[in-house]
Short mmCIF file of C-alpha atoms (C1' of nucleotides) in Angstrom, two decimals:
data_model
loop_
_atom_site.label_atom_id
_atom_site.label_comp_id
_atom_site.label_asym_id
_atom_site.label_seq_id
_atom_site.Cartn_x
_atom_site.Cartn_y
_atom_site.Cartn_z
CA VAL A 1401 -51.16 -20.72 -19.82
CA ARG A 1402 -50.78 -18.42 -16.90
CA GLU A 1403 -51.98 -15.24 -15.55
CA ARG A 1404 -49.54 -12.67 -16.85
CA ASN A 1405 -47.20 -10.62 -14.58
CA PRO A 1406 -48.20 -6.69 -14.87
CA ARG A 1407 -45.94 -4.92 -16.65
CA GLY A 1408 -42.49 -3.86 -15.14
CA GLU A 1409 -42.77 -6.81 -12.63
CA GLY A 1410 -41.51 -9.63 -15.29
CA ALA A 1411 -38.70 -10.12 -13.08
CA ARG A 1412 -40.91 -11.79 -10.59
CA LEU A 1413 -40.82 -14.57 -12.63
CA ARG A 1414 -37.01 -14.88 -12.24
CA GLU A 1415 -37.73 -15.31 -8.75
CA GLU A 1416 -40.46 -18.08 -9.16
CA ILE A 1417 -38.01 -19.90 -11.53
CA VAL A 1418 -35.10 -20.01 -9.08
CA SER A 1419 -37.73 -21.31 -6.52
CA ALA A 1420 -39.04 -23.92 -8.68
CA ALA A 1421 -35.39 -24.98 -9.41
CA GLU A 1422 -34.59 -25.17 -5.58
CA ALA A 1423 -37.63 -27.26 -5.35
CA LEU A 1424 -37.03 -29.91 -7.80
CA LEU A 1425 -33.17 -29.76 -6.35
CA ASP A 1426 -34.60 -30.21 -2.63
CA GLU A 1427 -37.12 -33.29 -3.78
CA ALA A 1428 -34.16 -35.60 -3.75
CA GLY A 1429 -33.79 -35.60 -7.49
CA GLY A 1430 -30.62 -34.39 -7.66
CA GLU A 1431 -28.91 -31.78 -9.86
CA GLU A 1432 -29.65 -33.66 -13.11
CA ALA A 1433 -33.56 -33.27 -12.12
CA VAL A 1434 -33.18 -29.47 -12.74
CA THR A 1435 -33.87 -29.46 -16.44
CA LEU A 1436 -34.89 -26.35 -18.17
CA ARG A 1437 -38.20 -28.14 -19.22
CA ALA A 1438 -39.05 -29.66 -15.63
CA VAL A 1439 -38.41 -25.99 -14.38
CA ALA A 1440 -40.67 -24.66 -16.55
CA ARG A 1441 -43.21 -27.26 -16.07
CA ARG A 1442 -43.20 -26.49 -12.26
CA VAL A 1443 -43.65 -22.68 -12.73
CA GLY A 1444 -46.49 -23.46 -15.06
CA ILE A 1445 -44.88 -21.59 -18.29
CA ALA A 1446 -43.59 -22.56 -21.44
CA ALA A 1447 -39.91 -23.65 -21.70
CA PRO A 1448 -38.75 -20.74 -24.11
CA SER A 1449 -40.27 -18.42 -21.30
CA ILE A 1450 -37.09 -18.97 -19.25
CA TYR A 1451 -34.82 -17.57 -21.72
CA ALA A 1452 -36.07 -14.10 -21.05
CA HIS A 1453 -34.62 -14.41 -17.64
CA PHE A 1454 -31.70 -16.78 -17.82
CA PRO A 1455 -28.98 -17.28 -20.91
CA ASP A 1456 -29.03 -20.89 -20.04
CA ARG A 1457 -30.05 -24.06 -17.62
CA GLN A 1458 -26.33 -23.51 -16.21
CA ALA A 1459 -27.28 -20.09 -14.82
CA ILE A 1460 -30.54 -21.38 -13.10
CA LEU A 1461 -28.28 -23.56 -11.16
CA LEU A 1462 -25.97 -21.02 -10.33
CA ALA A 1463 -29.02 -18.66 -9.17
CA VAL A 1464 -30.08 -21.11 -7.03
CA VAL A 1465 -26.62 -21.64 -5.27
CA ARG A 1466 -26.04 -17.95 -4.85
CA ARG A 1467 -29.30 -17.75 -3.21
CA ALA A 1468 -28.51 -20.86 -1.12
CA PHE A 1469 -25.02 -19.42 -0.03
CA ALA A 1470 -26.44 -16.15 1.13
CA ASP A 1471 -28.91 -18.33 3.33
CA LEU A 1472 -26.29 -20.11 4.74
CA GLU A 1473 -24.39 -17.51 5.93
CA GLU A 1474 -27.14 -15.69 7.20
CA GLN A 1475 -28.13 -18.87 9.23
CA LEU A 1476 -24.60 -19.04 10.46
CA GLN A 1477 -24.41 -15.20 11.42
CA ALA A 1478 -27.87 -15.71 13.72
CA ALA A 1479 -26.31 -18.84 15.36
CA ALA A 1480 -23.32 -16.61 16.04
CA GLY A 1481 -25.14 -14.06 17.50
CA THR A 1482 -27.04 -16.66 19.93
CA ALA A 1483 -23.73 -17.43 21.89
CA ASP A 1484 -21.89 -15.03 24.16
CA GLU A 1485 -19.01 -17.52 24.74
CA PRO A 1486 -16.50 -18.08 22.09
CA ALA A 1487 -15.82 -21.83 22.50
CA ALA A 1488 -19.78 -21.99 22.36
CA ARG A 1489 -19.95 -19.65 19.41
CA VAL A 1490 -17.92 -21.94 17.76
CA ARG A 1491 -20.01 -24.89 18.41
CA ALA A 1492 -23.18 -22.87 17.35
CA VAL A 1493 -21.66 -21.74 14.25
CA ALA A 1494 -20.53 -25.61 13.18
CA GLY A 1495 -24.29 -26.78 14.45
CA ALA A 1496 -25.72 -24.48 12.29
CA TYR A 1497 -23.67 -25.81 9.52
CA LEU A 1498 -24.41 -29.26 9.94
CA GLY A 1499 -28.14 -28.38 10.37
CA TYR A 1500 -28.39 -26.62 7.15
CA ALA A 1501 -26.92 -29.79 4.99
CA GLU A 1502 -28.93 -31.85 7.16
CA ARG A 1503 -32.34 -29.80 6.31
CA SER A 1504 -31.19 -29.49 2.63
CA PRO A 1505 -29.27 -32.20 1.71
CA GLN A 1506 -29.46 -31.88 -2.05
CA ARG A 1507 -29.03 -28.43 -2.29
CA TYR A 1508 -25.85 -28.66 0.07
CA ARG A 1509 -24.35 -31.05 -2.55
CA VAL A 1510 -24.67 -28.97 -5.25
CA MET A 1511 -23.29 -26.01 -3.48
CA PHE A 1512 -20.27 -27.44 -2.98
CA ALA A 1513 -19.92 -29.84 -5.86
CA GLY A 1514 -21.74 -28.38 -8.87
CA VAL A 1515 -20.98 -24.92 -8.68
CA TRP A 1516 -17.24 -24.80 -9.10
CA ASP A 1517 -17.95 -26.87 -12.02
CA ALA A 1518 -20.20 -24.75 -13.39
CA ALA A 1519 -18.15 -21.57 -12.51
CA ALA A 1520 -15.31 -23.27 -14.29
CA ALA A 1521 -17.48 -24.07 -17.39
CA LEU A 1522 -18.26 -20.37 -17.44
CA ASP A 1523 -14.80 -19.33 -17.38
CA GLY A 1524 -14.29 -21.60 -20.44
CA GLY A 1525 -17.41 -20.51 -22.08
CA GLY A 1526 -17.61 -17.17 -21.14
CA ALA A 1527 -21.51 -16.99 -21.21
CA ALA A 1528 -23.05 -15.31 -17.96
CA GLY A 1529 -22.05 -12.58 -16.01
CA VAL A 1530 -20.89 -14.88 -13.07
CA THR A 1531 -17.29 -15.78 -12.60
CA ALA A 1532 -15.53 -18.38 -10.78
CA GLN A 1533 -14.10 -15.48 -8.29
CA ASP A 1534 -18.00 -14.67 -7.74
CA VAL A 1535 -18.52 -18.02 -6.51
CA ALA A 1536 -15.42 -18.53 -4.79
CA GLY A 1537 -16.49 -15.09 -2.73
CA LEU A 1538 -19.80 -16.92 -1.43
CA GLY A 1539 -17.58 -19.55 -0.06
CA GLN A 1540 -15.55 -17.20 1.43
CA GLU A 1541 -17.92 -15.21 3.31
CA VAL A 1542 -19.13 -18.66 4.88
CA LEU A 1543 -15.34 -19.46 5.62
CA GLY A 1544 -15.13 -15.80 7.15
CA VAL A 1545 -18.01 -16.40 9.76
CA LEU A 1546 -15.86 -19.44 11.06
CA THR A 1547 -12.57 -17.90 11.19
CA ALA A 1548 -14.00 -14.87 13.04
CA ALA A 1549 -15.34 -17.34 15.59
CA LEU A 1550 -12.17 -19.14 15.84
CA GLN A 1551 -10.32 -15.81 16.29
CA ALA A 1552 -12.60 -14.58 19.37
CA CYS A 1553 -11.97 -18.13 21.10
CA ARG A 1554 -8.12 -17.91 20.53
CA ASP A 1555 -8.16 -14.28 21.90
CA ALA A 1556 -10.06 -15.49 25.02
CA GLY A 1557 -7.84 -18.18 25.45
CA ALA A 1558 -10.37 -20.93 24.62
CA SER A 1559 -8.52 -22.15 21.55
CA THR A 1560 -5.02 -23.16 21.22
CA THR A 1561 -4.74 -22.19 17.54
CA THR A 1562 -1.65 -20.42 16.50
CA ASP A 1563 -3.08 -19.46 13.32
CA PRO A 1564 -7.03 -19.02 13.43
CA ALA A 1565 -7.25 -18.54 9.61
CA ALA A 1566 -5.97 -21.99 8.52
CA ASP A 1567 -7.44 -23.92 11.24
CA ALA A 1568 -10.69 -22.23 10.06
CA VAL A 1569 -10.29 -23.83 6.56
CA ALA A 1570 -9.27 -27.18 8.36
CA LEU A 1571 -12.43 -27.00 10.51
CA TRP A 1572 -14.53 -26.17 7.72
CA LEU A 1573 -13.32 -29.12 5.63
CA GLY A 1574 -14.21 -31.35 8.85
CA LEU A 1575 -17.25 -29.88 8.84
CA HIS A 1576 -17.76 -30.27 5.12
CA GLY A 1577 -16.94 -33.90 5.36
CA LEU A 1578 -19.05 -34.62 7.92
CA ALA A 1579 -22.11 -32.64 6.36
CA HIS A 1580 -21.62 -34.08 3.02
CA GLN A 1581 -21.00 -37.65 4.01
CA ARG A 1582 -24.19 -37.49 6.04
CA SER A 1583 -25.85 -36.58 3.09
CA VAL A 1584 -25.14 -39.02 1.04
CA ALA A 1585 -24.64 -42.09 3.02
CA ARG A 1586 -27.26 -41.71 5.40
CA ALA A 1587 -27.43 -45.35 6.44
CA PHE A 1588 -23.71 -45.43 7.89
CA PRO A 1589 -23.72 -45.88 11.49
CA TRP A 1590 -22.48 -42.60 12.82
CA PRO A 1591 -21.14 -42.42 16.28
CA ALA A 1592 -23.64 -40.12 18.41
CA ASP A 1593 -20.80 -37.66 19.24
CA ILE A 1594 -19.28 -37.52 15.56
CA ALA A 1595 -20.00 -33.70 15.34
CA ALA A 1596 -17.68 -33.38 18.66
CA ARG A 1597 -15.21 -35.28 17.71
CA VAL A 1598 -14.60 -33.28 14.35
CA VAL A 1599 -15.39 -29.84 15.75
CA ASP A 1600 -13.57 -29.82 18.88
CA PRO A 1601 -10.28 -30.87 18.01
CA LEU A 1602 -9.88 -28.94 14.65
CA ALA A 1603 -11.01 -25.84 16.55
CA ARG A 1604 -8.32 -26.88 19.17
CA LEU A 1605 -10.51 -26.24 22.06
CA ARG A 1606 -9.61 -26.80 25.20
CA VAL B 176 -16.06 -54.38 -35.93
CA ARG B 177 -13.37 -55.81 -33.71
CA GLU B 178 -11.29 -58.71 -33.54
CA ARG B 179 -13.61 -61.57 -31.43
CA ASN B 180 -12.52 -63.08 -28.20
CA PRO B 181 -11.54 -66.60 -28.25
CA ARG B 182 -14.48 -69.08 -26.62
CA GLY B 183 -14.39 -68.60 -23.06
CA GLU B 184 -12.74 -65.87 -22.98
CA GLY B 185 -15.87 -63.53 -23.41
CA ALA B 186 -15.41 -62.26 -19.71
CA ARG B 187 -12.40 -60.31 -20.75
CA LEU B 188 -14.42 -57.83 -22.69
CA ARG B 189 -16.07 -57.18 -19.16
CA GLU B 190 -12.66 -56.08 -18.16
CA GLU B 191 -12.27 -53.91 -21.25
CA ILE B 192 -15.41 -52.48 -20.26
CA VAL B 193 -14.78 -51.23 -17.08
CA SER B 194 -11.62 -50.03 -17.87
CA ALA B 195 -12.60 -47.83 -20.62
CA ALA B 196 -15.25 -46.34 -18.04
CA GLU B 197 -12.79 -45.74 -15.67
CA ALA B 198 -10.88 -43.79 -18.59
CA LEU B 199 -13.91 -41.64 -19.65
CA LEU B 200 -14.56 -41.24 -15.78
CA ASP B 201 -11.11 -39.85 -15.53
CA GLU B 202 -10.85 -37.92 -18.48
CA ALA B 203 -12.63 -34.97 -16.43
CA GLY B 204 -15.89 -35.82 -17.83
CA GLY B 205 -17.48 -36.46 -14.87
CA GLU B 206 -19.95 -39.27 -14.22
CA GLU B 207 -22.46 -38.42 -16.47
CA ALA B 208 -19.76 -38.56 -19.40
CA VAL B 209 -19.89 -42.08 -18.65
CA THR B 210 -22.47 -43.17 -21.04
CA LEU B 211 -23.35 -47.00 -22.39
CA ARG B 212 -22.65 -45.58 -25.71
CA ALA B 213 -19.37 -43.49 -25.03
CA VAL B 214 -18.15 -46.79 -23.15
CA ALA B 215 -19.17 -48.94 -26.24
CA ARG B 216 -17.48 -46.61 -28.37
CA ARG B 217 -14.39 -46.51 -26.46
CA VAL B 218 -14.29 -50.04 -26.28
CA GLY B 219 -14.73 -50.27 -29.93
CA ILE B 220 -17.97 -52.28 -29.92
CA ALA B 221 -21.51 -51.95 -30.60
CA ALA B 222 -23.73 -50.75 -27.72
CA PRO B 223 -25.86 -53.61 -27.45
CA SER B 224 -22.72 -55.88 -26.81
CA ILE B 225 -22.43 -54.51 -23.60
CA TYR B 226 -25.90 -56.20 -22.43
CA ALA B 227 -24.06 -59.45 -22.50
CA HIS B 228 -21.93 -58.13 -19.67
CA PHE B 229 -23.96 -55.66 -17.39
CA PRO B 230 -27.71 -55.61 -16.89
CA ASP B 231 -27.81 -51.55 -17.17
CA ARG B 232 -25.71 -48.77 -17.35
CA GLN B 233 -25.58 -48.14 -13.44
CA ALA B 234 -23.91 -51.58 -13.16
CA ILE B 235 -21.12 -50.62 -15.24
CA LEU B 236 -20.38 -47.47 -13.04
CA LEU B 237 -20.94 -49.81 -10.02
CA ALA B 238 -18.01 -52.22 -11.15
CA VAL B 239 -15.85 -49.18 -11.76
CA VAL B 240 -16.36 -48.35 -8.06
CA ARG B 241 -15.55 -51.67 -6.72
CA ARG B 242 -12.56 -52.06 -8.59
CA ALA B 243 -11.78 -48.09 -7.19
CA PHE B 244 -12.51 -48.97 -3.47
CA ALA B 245 -10.18 -52.08 -3.96
CA ASP B 246 -7.41 -50.01 -5.21
CA LEU B 247 -7.54 -47.62 -2.91
CA GLU B 248 -7.65 -50.10 -0.07
CA GLU B 249 -4.48 -51.66 -1.55
CA GLN B 250 -2.73 -48.59 -1.38
CA LEU B 251 -3.82 -47.67 2.07
CA GLN B 252 -2.40 -51.14 3.06
CA ALA B 253 0.80 -50.64 1.48
CA ALA B 254 1.33 -46.88 2.80
CA ALA B 255 0.84 -48.74 6.20
CA GLY B 256 3.37 -51.09 5.92
CA THR B 257 5.81 -48.49 5.05
CA ALA B 258 5.97 -46.87 8.54
CA ASP B 259 7.01 -48.33 11.44
CA GLU B 260 6.31 -46.06 13.87
CA PRO B 261 2.53 -45.63 14.73
CA ALA B 262 1.78 -42.33 14.38
CA ALA B 263 4.04 -41.99 10.92
CA ARG B 264 1.71 -44.97 10.11
CA VAL B 265 -1.26 -42.76 10.63
CA ARG B 266 0.20 -39.95 8.90
CA ALA B 267 1.25 -42.33 5.95
CA VAL B 268 -2.10 -43.73 5.50
CA ALA B 269 -3.57 -40.08 5.67
CA GLY B 270 -1.08 -39.00 2.82
CA ALA B 271 -1.90 -42.49 0.65
CA TYR B 272 -5.67 -41.42 0.69
CA LEU B 273 -5.24 -37.73 -0.31
CA GLY B 274 -2.68 -39.22 -2.80
CA TYR B 275 -5.32 -41.33 -4.32
CA ALA B 276 -7.91 -38.65 -4.16
CA GLU B 277 -5.42 -36.31 -5.73
CA ARG B 278 -4.29 -38.55 -8.65
CA SER B 279 -7.97 -39.69 -9.43
CA PRO B 280 -10.34 -37.03 -8.48
CA GLN B 281 -13.30 -37.92 -10.68
CA ARG B 282 -13.03 -41.24 -9.51
CA TYR B 283 -12.83 -40.51 -6.06
CA ARG B 284 -15.86 -37.82 -6.50
CA VAL B 285 -17.60 -40.97 -7.56
CA MET B 286 -16.79 -43.09 -5.05
CA PHE B 287 -18.17 -41.27 -2.33
CA ALA B 288 -21.27 -39.68 -4.29
CA GLY B 289 -22.59 -41.71 -6.81
CA VAL B 290 -22.22 -45.36 -5.46
CA TRP B 291 -24.56 -44.99 -2.30
CA ASP B 292 -27.00 -43.45 -4.83
CA ALA B 293 -26.81 -45.94 -6.96
CA ALA B 294 -26.80 -48.89 -4.52
CA ALA B 295 -29.79 -47.00 -2.91
CA ALA B 296 -31.53 -46.93 -6.39
CA LEU B 297 -30.62 -50.70 -6.74
CA ASP B 298 -32.12 -51.38 -3.48
CA GLY B 299 -35.29 -49.60 -4.91
CA GLY B 300 -35.35 -51.41 -8.17
CA GLY B 301 -33.49 -54.59 -7.20
CA ALA B 302 -32.27 -54.89 -10.53
CA ALA B 303 -28.57 -56.21 -10.06
CA GLY B 304 -26.90 -58.43 -7.34
CA VAL B 305 -25.29 -55.52 -5.69
CA THR B 306 -26.78 -54.13 -2.44
CA ALA B 307 -26.26 -51.16 -0.50
CA GLN B 308 -24.50 -53.45 2.16
CA ASP B 309 -21.85 -54.48 -0.50
CA VAL B 310 -20.88 -50.96 -1.14
CA ALA B 311 -20.94 -49.96 2.41
CA GLY B 312 -18.68 -52.49 3.14
CA LEU B 313 -16.46 -51.57 0.50
CA GLY B 314 -16.08 -47.90 2.59
CA GLN B 315 -15.85 -50.04 5.92
CA GLU B 316 -12.77 -51.82 4.85
CA VAL B 317 -10.94 -48.58 4.13
CA LEU B 318 -12.17 -47.19 7.54
CA GLY B 319 -10.76 -50.47 8.79
CA VAL B 320 -7.33 -49.65 7.84
CA LEU B 321 -7.60 -46.06 9.89
CA THR B 322 -8.98 -47.64 12.88
CA ALA B 323 -6.05 -50.59 13.23
CA ALA B 324 -3.58 -47.32 12.71
CA LEU B 325 -5.21 -45.11 15.22
CA GLN B 326 -5.67 -48.40 17.60
CA ALA B 327 -1.77 -49.05 17.20
CA CYS B 328 -1.11 -45.49 17.91
CA ARG B 329 -3.46 -45.39 20.96
CA ASP B 330 -1.50 -48.46 22.35
CA ALA B 331 1.69 -47.01 21.77
CA GLY B 332 0.82 -43.57 23.92
CA ALA B 333 1.34 -41.67 20.66
CA SER B 334 -2.31 -40.93 20.40
CA THR B 335 -4.82 -39.47 23.10
CA THR B 336 -7.85 -40.96 21.73
CA THR B 337 -10.08 -42.64 23.95
CA ASP B 338 -12.12 -44.30 21.16
CA PRO B 339 -10.18 -45.29 18.31
CA ALA B 340 -13.39 -46.68 16.07
CA ALA B 341 -15.31 -43.13 16.67
CA ASP B 342 -11.88 -41.20 16.04
CA ALA B 343 -11.04 -42.95 12.57
CA VAL B 344 -14.70 -42.13 11.48
CA ALA B 345 -13.75 -38.58 12.73
CA LEU B 346 -10.42 -38.53 10.98
CA TRP B 347 -11.76 -40.16 7.87
CA LEU B 348 -14.41 -37.36 7.53
CA GLY B 349 -11.75 -34.79 7.77
CA LEU B 350 -9.71 -36.70 5.14
CA HIS B 351 -12.81 -36.80 3.06
CA GLY B 352 -13.67 -33.01 3.32
CA LEU B 353 -10.13 -32.33 2.12
CA ALA B 354 -9.75 -34.76 -0.34
CA HIS B 355 -13.14 -33.84 -1.97
CA GLN B 356 -12.99 -30.33 -1.63
CA ARG B 357 -9.58 -30.04 -3.10
CA SER B 358 -11.06 -32.27 -6.20
CA VAL B 359 -13.72 -29.55 -6.65
CA ALA B 360 -12.23 -26.49 -5.62
CA ARG B 361 -8.77 -26.52 -7.25
CA ALA B 362 -8.46 -22.89 -7.51
CA PHE B 363 -8.94 -22.53 -3.56
CA PRO B 364 -5.85 -20.94 -1.56
CA TRP B 365 -5.10 -24.10 0.75
CA PRO B 366 -2.94 -23.36 3.36
CA ALA B 367 0.28 -25.41 2.61
CA ASP B 368 -0.04 -27.14 5.75
CA ILE B 369 -3.59 -27.99 5.74
CA ALA B 370 -3.27 -31.73 5.63
CA ALA B 371 -1.47 -31.88 8.92
CA ARG B 372 -3.83 -29.69 10.29
CA VAL B 373 -6.46 -31.83 9.69
CA VAL B 374 -4.72 -34.96 10.42
CA ASP B 375 -2.85 -34.46 13.41
CA PRO B 376 -5.79 -33.04 15.64
CA LEU B 377 -8.41 -35.40 14.58
CA ALA B 378 -6.02 -38.59 15.18
CA ARG B 379 -5.28 -36.87 18.57
CA LEU B 380 -1.30 -37.09 17.92
CA ARG B 381 0.58 -35.57 20.93
"C1'" DT C 167 -12.24 -88.59 -40.73
"C1'" DG C 168 -16.21 -86.12 -42.05
"C1'" DT C 169 -20.35 -83.46 -41.26
"C1'" DA C 170 -24.44 -81.73 -38.84
"C1'" DC C 171 -25.33 -78.78 -34.97
"C1'" DA C 172 -25.34 -76.07 -30.75
"C1'" DT C 173 -23.11 -72.32 -29.00
"C1'" DC C 174 -20.76 -68.35 -28.20
"C1'" DA C 175 -19.50 -63.37 -28.97
"C1'" DG C 176 -21.14 -59.90 -30.75
"C1'" DT C 177 -23.74 -56.75 -34.86
"C1'" DG C 178 -26.86 -53.25 -37.05
"C1'" DA C 179 -30.95 -51.01 -37.17
"C1'" DA C 180 -34.65 -49.46 -34.88
"C1'" DC C 181 -37.70 -47.60 -31.25
"C1'" DG C 182 -39.57 -43.87 -27.95
"C1'" DC C 183 -37.77 -40.26 -25.29
"C1'" DG C 184 -36.63 -35.81 -23.11
"C1'" DC C 185 -33.48 -32.47 -23.61
"C1'" DG C 186 -31.56 -27.50 -24.71
"C1'" DT C 187 -32.49 -24.18 -27.87
"C1'" DT C 188 -34.28 -21.54 -31.94
"C1'" DC C 189 -37.91 -19.09 -34.31
"C1'" DA C 190 -41.99 -16.38 -35.71
"C1'" DC C 191 -45.78 -15.37 -33.35
"C1'" DT C 192 -49.61 -13.16 -30.16
"C1'" DG C 193 -52.23 -9.87 -27.39
"C1'" DA C 194 -52.55 -7.22 -23.29
"C1'" DT C 195 -50.89 -2.76 -21.74
"C1'" DG C 196 -49.29 1.38 -21.47
"C1'" DT C 197 -47.72 5.95 -24.41
"C1'" DA C 198 -47.38 9.85 -27.61
"C1'" DC C 199 -49.73 12.87 -30.02
"C1'" DT D 710 -60.73 12.55 -25.58
"C1'" DG D 711 -59.50 9.13 -29.31
"C1'" DT D 712 -56.27 6.65 -31.60
"C1'" DA D 713 -51.87 4.61 -33.76
"C1'" DC D 714 -48.08 2.61 -31.92
"C1'" DA D 715 -44.09 0.58 -29.11
"C1'" DT D 716 -43.09 -2.28 -25.64
"C1'" DC D 717 -43.57 -6.00 -22.77
"C1'" DA D 718 -44.31 -10.94 -21.48
"C1'" DG D 719 -45.13 -14.91 -22.85
"C1'" DT D 720 -46.42 -18.73 -26.16
"C1'" DG D 721 -46.57 -23.12 -29.71
"C1'" DA D 722 -44.44 -25.81 -32.92
"C1'" DA D 723 -40.42 -27.29 -34.48
"C1'" DC D 724 -35.18 -28.46 -34.65
"C1'" DG D 725 -31.53 -31.87 -34.18
"C1'" DC D 726 -29.13 -34.73 -30.66
"C1'" DG D 727 -27.61 -38.35 -27.95
"C1'" DC D 728 -29.49 -41.19 -24.88
"C1'" DG D 729 -30.89 -46.16 -23.01
"C1'" DT D 730 -32.69 -50.21 -24.19
"C1'" DT D 731 -35.01 -54.26 -27.83
"C1'" DC D 732 -35.16 -57.09 -31.73
"C1'" DA D 733 -34.01 -60.20 -34.98
"C1'" DC D 734 -29.64 -61.55 -36.82
"C1'" DT D 735 -24.77 -63.47 -38.19
"C1'" DG D 736 -20.97 -65.84 -38.60
"C1'" DA D 737 -16.71 -68.04 -36.21
"C1'" DT D 738 -15.66 -71.80 -33.39
"C1'" DG D 739 -15.80 -76.09 -31.01
"C1'" DT D 740 -18.28 -80.50 -29.99
"C1'" DA D 741 -21.02 -85.26 -30.83
"C1'" DC D 742 -21.92 -88.85 -33.56
#
DNA sequence: TGTACATCAGTGAACGCGCGTTCACTGATGTAC
DNA sequence: TGTACATCAGTGAACGCGCGTTCACTGATGTAC
């Protein structure tokens, strides 16, 4: 029995729901810890109250992921802004990417594992107003930051890439492999300079 | 009500259970489709019959993963055997790795996502006789094939790597990123030569 | 050769649980006349 | 200025489900004497 939101601000509960789901996810519970009832408990509302804001459980996770992609892109942009030199900018963006995954490993895993499934499920069911294209679009924006940084490198002669768009995908895959595996196999004896060993060759830095 | 196994061959049911779990996993259900009851239904036995062979649900998944790692290593070794030239061998092993993930995407995902969690859970609970070290060891053997191939490349002057062990990890991460993301985002417009764009630079092939 | 008995491989019924979702509702808040 | 009423934000009880796991058991098969 919580204090009610004033009129016209019922949408505030929506944000609280997303934040609660995010918190549950980050607390090492993994995706399946984000149940509708757990979210409701966390917010301090009755479970059915969620249905005023989300059509189903999946839609909550999707909202978490959309917010997470926006956060990630923002952090990548910010990192890109801190470096003047193109090669340094590529490394800064890569570092920000890895940093995000390191700070929010569970969220990272759901972003790149749960989502696409969710989107596919929605395609099938057609329940919510979010399509696979929507979600793919979020990933594309992140990829765009990498592509731009790589292109600048090439133009400045700091990278030998002949196809920045394709090599940005390759670089992203390397970053993803490292980010994902680090979030999952923490005990693995990672070489100290593993990030550079992945980033520099894939970006074809001189 | 199935035909009983003859005396002394009760262990045969164990293999059937693992195979059924494998099949459930591969049928696009994802890890959570492998419930104890679903496995029992698939084998054609009563659910409690499983407890004669596995202490709990998690142990079934672990058995699936152990078998999968053995399969993968075998396929990598076979691929390594088909190529005489060191650089070609690296590419063949990488291709076999990606091929495995492509043929069994769900299994691949569980191998590199579910396991470590499972192992960590077992560390905490101490339930079964499988430790995180066991599972990590399986991954190490796969990595060993890559390391050997890369080392041969370096010795033959086909790779400029100065640290084959560390660069094998980097190469593995690139392969993992591609394998994982391909299994998860099938709709993504992957560049045609994406595998080469990941493998060649990471292996530092000339 | 016969028979009591241990073992093995597996069964069927039941447990308590948390889940997603539905339904009819409540009671405060603003609005129209 | 007063009052009937619509709306909004949320509640509480209940549903059916599949799950992991436990328990006491069954009935065929081999073994010891």
